[in-house]
Tab-separated table of C-alpha atoms and ligand atoms in Angstrom:
chain	number	residue	atom	x	y	z
A	28	SER	CA	129.960	96.794	161.459
A	29	GLN	CA	132.948	98.279	163.273
A	30	THR	CA	135.280	95.587	164.650
A	31	ASP	CA	135.723	95.782	168.423
A	32	PRO	CA	139.273	97.221	168.863
A	33	ALA	CA	139.947	95.195	172.010
A	34	LYS	CA	138.949	91.921	170.340
A	35	LEU	CA	140.963	92.867	167.247
A	36	ALA	CA	144.068	93.599	169.338
A	37	ALA	CA	143.804	90.240	171.120
A	38	ALA	CA	143.162	88.400	167.854
A	39	ARG	CA	146.174	89.992	166.140
A	40	ALA	CA	148.471	89.204	169.074
A	41	ALA	CA	147.397	85.555	168.985
A	42	VAL	CA	147.796	85.307	165.203
A	43	ALA	CA	151.334	86.638	165.628
A	44	LEU	CA	152.112	83.462	167.605
A	45	VAL	CA	151.280	81.230	164.629
A	46	GLN	CA	154.302	79.713	162.901
A	47	ASN	CA	154.497	78.241	159.415
A	48	GLY	CA	153.601	74.565	159.324
A	49	MET	CA	151.555	74.657	162.545
A	50	LYS	CA	148.522	72.454	163.199
A	51	LEU	CA	145.930	74.874	164.600
A	52	GLY	CA	142.588	74.692	166.350
A	53	LEU	CA	140.236	77.535	165.371
A	54	GLY	CA	137.818	78.671	168.090
A	55	THR	CA	134.208	79.824	167.900
A	56	GLY	CA	132.525	83.123	168.673
A	57	SER	CA	132.902	86.758	167.668
A	58	THR	CA	136.487	87.151	168.925
A	59	ALA	CA	137.587	83.880	167.343
A	60	SER	CA	135.952	84.952	164.080
A	61	ILE	CA	138.039	88.135	164.062
A	62	MET	CA	141.078	85.918	164.686
A	63	VAL	CA	140.180	83.659	161.728
A	64	ARG	CA	139.976	86.695	159.465
A	65	GLU	CA	143.336	88.030	160.677
A	66	LEU	CA	144.883	84.566	160.315
A	67	ALA	CA	143.619	84.212	156.741
A	68	ALA	CA	145.055	87.632	155.896
A	69	ARG	CA	148.436	86.613	157.304
A	70	VAL	CA	148.389	83.292	155.454
A	71	ARG	CA	147.707	85.126	152.201
A	72	ALA	CA	150.309	87.813	152.855
A	73	GLU	CA	153.097	85.455	153.910
A	74	GLY	CA	152.147	82.278	152.065
A	75	LEU	CA	152.004	80.320	155.315
A	76	SER	CA	151.213	76.612	155.168
A	77	LEU	CA	148.905	75.579	158.013
A	78	ARG	CA	146.580	72.709	158.877
A	79	CYS	CA	143.421	73.812	160.715
A	80	ALA	CA	140.720	72.063	162.692
A	81	ALA	CA	137.529	73.995	163.458
A	82	THR	CA	135.530	73.960	166.705
A	83	SER	CA	132.183	74.496	164.971
A	84	ARG	CA	130.487	74.346	161.596
A	85	ALA	CA	130.259	78.135	161.709
A	86	THR	CA	134.010	78.523	162.141
A	87	CYS	CA	134.687	75.881	159.490
A	88	GLU	CA	132.533	77.721	156.967
A	89	LEU	CA	134.111	81.081	157.795
A	90	ALA	CA	137.655	79.701	157.575
A	91	GLU	CA	137.022	77.929	154.269
A	92	SER	CA	135.356	81.038	152.827
A	93	LEU	CA	138.608	82.897	153.561
A	94	GLY	CA	140.790	80.304	151.868
A	95	LEU	CA	142.078	78.488	154.939
A	96	SER	CA	142.400	74.728	154.585
A	97	VAL	CA	140.260	73.045	157.246
A	98	GLU	CA	140.434	69.320	157.960
A	99	SER	CA	138.683	67.117	160.487
A	100	LEU	CA	140.395	66.807	163.855
A	101	ASP	CA	140.957	63.102	163.234
A	102	GLU	CA	142.681	63.806	159.922
A	103	ILE	CA	145.132	66.169	161.653
A	104	GLY	CA	145.461	64.541	165.062
A	105	TRP	CA	147.333	66.331	167.867
A	106	LEU	CA	147.481	70.102	167.416
A	107	ASP	CA	150.221	72.621	168.192
A	108	MET	CA	147.915	75.394	169.355
A	109	THR	CA	144.263	76.328	169.663
A	110	ILE	CA	143.153	79.961	169.698
A	111	ASP	CA	139.675	80.468	171.144
A	112	GLY	CA	137.490	82.944	172.967
A	113	ALA	CA	135.931	82.655	176.402
A	114	ASP	CA	132.995	83.978	178.349
A	115	GLU	CA	134.920	84.344	181.602
A	116	VAL	CA	138.606	84.066	182.561
A	117	ASP	CA	139.573	83.897	186.255
A	118	PRO	CA	143.015	84.496	187.862
A	119	ASP	CA	143.924	80.801	187.538
A	120	LEU	CA	143.032	80.986	183.828
A	121	HIS	CA	140.038	78.752	184.518
A	122	LEU	CA	137.370	79.528	181.928
A	123	ILE	CA	133.675	79.490	181.360
A	124	LYS	CA	132.986	78.777	177.706
A	125	GLY	CA	129.919	77.837	175.719
A	126	GLY	CA	128.150	81.131	175.270
A	127	GLY	CA	128.250	80.360	171.561
A	128	GLY	CA	126.999	76.812	172.096
A	129	ALA	CA	130.212	75.193	170.871
A	130	HIS	CA	131.958	74.179	174.082
A	131	LEU	CA	131.850	70.397	173.420
A	132	ARG	CA	133.905	70.564	170.226
A	133	GLU	CA	135.930	73.467	171.662
A	134	LYS	CA	136.940	71.385	174.661
A	135	ILE	CA	137.917	68.372	172.528
A	136	VAL	CA	139.992	70.582	170.214
A	137	ALA	CA	141.581	72.348	173.193
A	138	ALA	CA	142.399	68.955	174.739
A	139	ALA	CA	144.047	67.923	171.452
A	140	SER	CA	146.297	70.995	171.584
A	141	ARG	CA	149.729	71.363	173.141
A	142	ARG	CA	148.826	74.965	173.938
A	143	MET	CA	145.479	76.736	174.383
A	144	VAL	CA	145.529	80.483	173.844
A	145	VAL	CA	142.434	82.432	174.854
A	146	ILE	CA	141.653	85.806	173.300
A	147	ALA	CA	139.239	88.117	175.039
A	148	ASP	CA	138.170	91.667	175.745
A	149	PRO	CA	138.560	93.057	179.287
A	150	GLY	CA	134.920	92.345	180.145
A	151	LYS	CA	135.694	88.624	180.253
A	152	VAL	CA	138.256	88.909	183.066
A	153	VAL	CA	136.680	88.054	186.452
A	154	GLU	CA	137.887	87.434	189.991
A	155	GLN	CA	135.526	84.459	190.372
A	156	LEU	CA	133.665	82.420	187.744
A	157	GLY	CA	129.905	82.214	187.629
A	158	ALA	CA	128.338	85.544	186.799
A	159	PHE	CA	128.060	84.211	183.251
A	160	PRO	CA	125.507	81.359	183.091
A	161	LEU	CA	127.358	78.042	182.894
A	162	PRO	CA	126.440	76.141	179.703
A	163	VAL	CA	125.924	72.374	179.969
A	164	GLU	CA	125.359	70.286	176.842
A	165	VAL	CA	122.890	67.443	177.463
A	166	VAL	CA	121.350	64.731	175.305
A	167	ARG	CA	117.682	65.137	174.412
A	168	PHE	CA	116.564	61.763	175.794
A	169	GLY	CA	115.204	62.199	179.339
A	170	PHE	CA	115.984	65.907	179.251
A	171	GLU	CA	113.799	66.758	182.256
A	172	ILE	CA	115.342	63.924	184.307
A	173	THR	CA	118.824	65.150	183.471
A	174	ARG	CA	117.817	68.696	184.351
A	175	ALA	CA	116.432	67.489	187.706
A	176	LEU	CA	119.646	65.555	188.385
A	177	ILE	CA	121.657	68.700	187.666
A	178	ARG	CA	119.503	70.644	190.110
A	179	ARG	CA	120.043	67.945	192.755
A	180	ALA	CA	123.817	68.047	192.208
A	181	LEU	CA	123.787	71.826	192.682
A	182	GLN	CA	121.866	71.477	195.938
A	183	ASP	CA	124.287	68.783	197.142
A	184	LEU	CA	127.089	71.297	196.553
A	185	ASP	CA	125.183	73.939	198.548
A	186	LEU	CA	124.944	76.000	195.380
A	187	GLY	CA	121.271	76.494	196.160
A	188	ASP	CA	118.392	76.435	193.770
A	189	CYS	CA	119.386	78.452	190.688
A	190	ASP	CA	117.698	78.661	187.326
A	191	VAL	CA	118.647	75.773	185.011
A	192	LEU	CA	117.263	77.157	181.785
A	193	HIS	CA	116.799	75.339	178.494
A	194	ARG	CA	118.682	77.422	175.909
A	195	LEU	CA	116.378	78.429	173.089
A	196	ARG	CA	116.942	79.851	169.624
A	197	GLY	CA	113.746	81.823	169.185
A	198	SER	CA	110.980	79.579	170.459
A	199	ASP	CA	112.801	76.313	169.671
A	200	PRO	CA	115.512	74.545	171.653
A	201	TRP	CA	119.041	75.489	170.641
A	202	VAL	CA	120.563	72.454	168.900
A	203	THR	CA	124.348	72.054	168.961
A	204	ASP	CA	126.534	70.842	166.059
A	205	GLU	CA	126.341	67.417	167.697
A	206	GLY	CA	122.515	67.561	167.752
A	207	ASN	CA	122.255	67.972	171.528
A	208	TRP	CA	120.509	70.537	173.743
A	209	ILE	CA	121.980	73.032	176.186
A	210	VAL	CA	120.945	74.177	179.660
A	211	ASP	CA	122.411	77.319	181.209
A	212	LEU	CA	123.043	77.363	184.973
A	213	HIS	CA	122.505	80.838	186.445
A	214	LEU	CA	124.687	80.288	189.490
A	215	GLY	CA	125.898	83.854	190.064
A	216	CYS	CA	129.172	82.632	191.526
A	217	ILE	CA	131.109	79.363	191.553
A	218	PRO	CA	133.278	79.144	194.697
A	219	ASP	CA	134.694	75.720	193.817
A	220	PRO	CA	134.825	75.157	190.024
A	221	VAL	CA	136.689	71.856	190.406
A	222	ALA	CA	133.997	70.337	192.611
A	223	LEU	CA	131.252	71.590	190.311
A	224	ALA	CA	132.971	70.271	187.187
A	225	ARG	CA	133.432	66.868	188.820
A	226	SER	CA	129.783	66.702	189.931
A	227	LEU	CA	128.382	67.713	186.555
A	228	ALA	CA	130.590	65.372	184.553
A	229	VAL	CA	129.143	62.209	186.127
A	230	ILE	CA	125.446	63.044	185.695
A	231	PRO	CA	123.793	60.683	183.196
A	232	GLY	CA	122.778	62.655	180.108
A	233	VAL	CA	125.323	65.410	180.623
A	234	VAL	CA	127.618	65.469	177.589
A	235	GLU	CA	129.936	68.355	178.519
A	236	HIS	CA	129.966	71.460	180.723
A	237	GLY	CA	131.540	74.828	179.977
A	238	LEU	CA	134.147	74.857	182.769
A	239	PHE	CA	137.618	74.676	181.173
A	240	LEU	CA	139.904	74.050	184.154
A	241	GLY	CA	143.663	74.008	183.743
A	242	MET	CA	143.356	74.013	179.951
A	243	CYS	CA	144.262	77.607	179.114
A	244	HIS	CA	148.007	78.329	179.042
A	245	LEU	CA	147.864	81.959	177.949
A	246	ALA	CA	145.081	84.529	177.919
A	247	ILE	CA	145.574	87.580	175.714
A	248	ILE	CA	143.326	90.401	176.890
A	249	GLY	CA	142.904	93.125	174.282
A	250	LYS	CA	142.376	96.764	175.198
A	251	PRO	CA	140.380	99.377	173.302
A	252	ASP	CA	143.623	101.309	172.667
A	253	GLY	CA	144.965	98.358	170.693
A	254	THR	CA	147.402	97.118	173.325
A	255	VAL	CA	147.177	93.710	174.990
A	256	VAL	CA	147.820	92.226	178.436
A	257	ARG	CA	149.098	88.649	178.595
A	258	LEU	CA	148.017	86.452	181.505
A	259	ASP	CA	149.870	83.162	181.717
A	260	ARG	CA	149.906	80.286	184.133
B	11	LIG	O1	131.211	79.714	173.006
B	11	LIG	C1	132.373	80.015	173.353
B	11	LIG	O2	133.024	79.411	174.214
B	11	LIG	C2	132.979	81.217	172.720
B	11	LIG	O3	134.346	81.152	172.699
B	11	LIG	C3	132.446	82.396	173.350
B	11	LIG	O4	131.631	82.251	174.356
B	11	LIG	C4	133.193	83.668	173.402
B	11	LIG	O5	132.504	84.399	172.464
B	11	LIG	P1	132.776	85.921	172.117
B	11	LIG	O6	134.199	85.971	171.677
B	11	LIG	O7	131.789	86.181	171.014
B	11	LIG	O8	132.505	86.701	173.361
């Protein structure tokens, strides 16, 4: 399949930031996968020595299949940089992530990193977050209670009564690497991401939401012509 030229341009620009000896976080999703391939090619070509932590089993398997050495986050500890995709990027570099179901590990790895670099195609750049359904990872126990508590929190924030849909893979619930379930909040727009993040985080049963606020330091937006635009905070 033809690699998306905008994603490839962003991935290559991010890989160019990698220095020998770095401790890296490897993101999840189609753009991050292109980045992992480009990174592996650079490691082979230049004999770079890197230590990598993956944000999902899928990324770990891909990276190892390409000869990258992947260790657990606890083996490596604090990271120099994480390169990851996003579903939406707003002007403050606030993100929605989790479209690939990996936002819990992605957020932990991003939090372990001195610098978080997001790579994306132009379609991810938005004026306001929320058109993309907001993923929320929840434990299975009391799922319907947790879902009802999420709905109540949204109403308390005057975000109205939106769909809070159980994410499925086929006819079964989507199960994350941590064995949890995901609900997607079809909000349409999120006027106050900080308030929403704060409200979701305290709901019993909610493990992690897909709002990444103040975590992204640089967003590299690839263009179909192979150029990139850098958005930094
Ligand atoms: O799940 C995630 O947060 C991913 O980074 C993701 O949503 C972006 O995926 P894409 O690069 O395939 O659009």
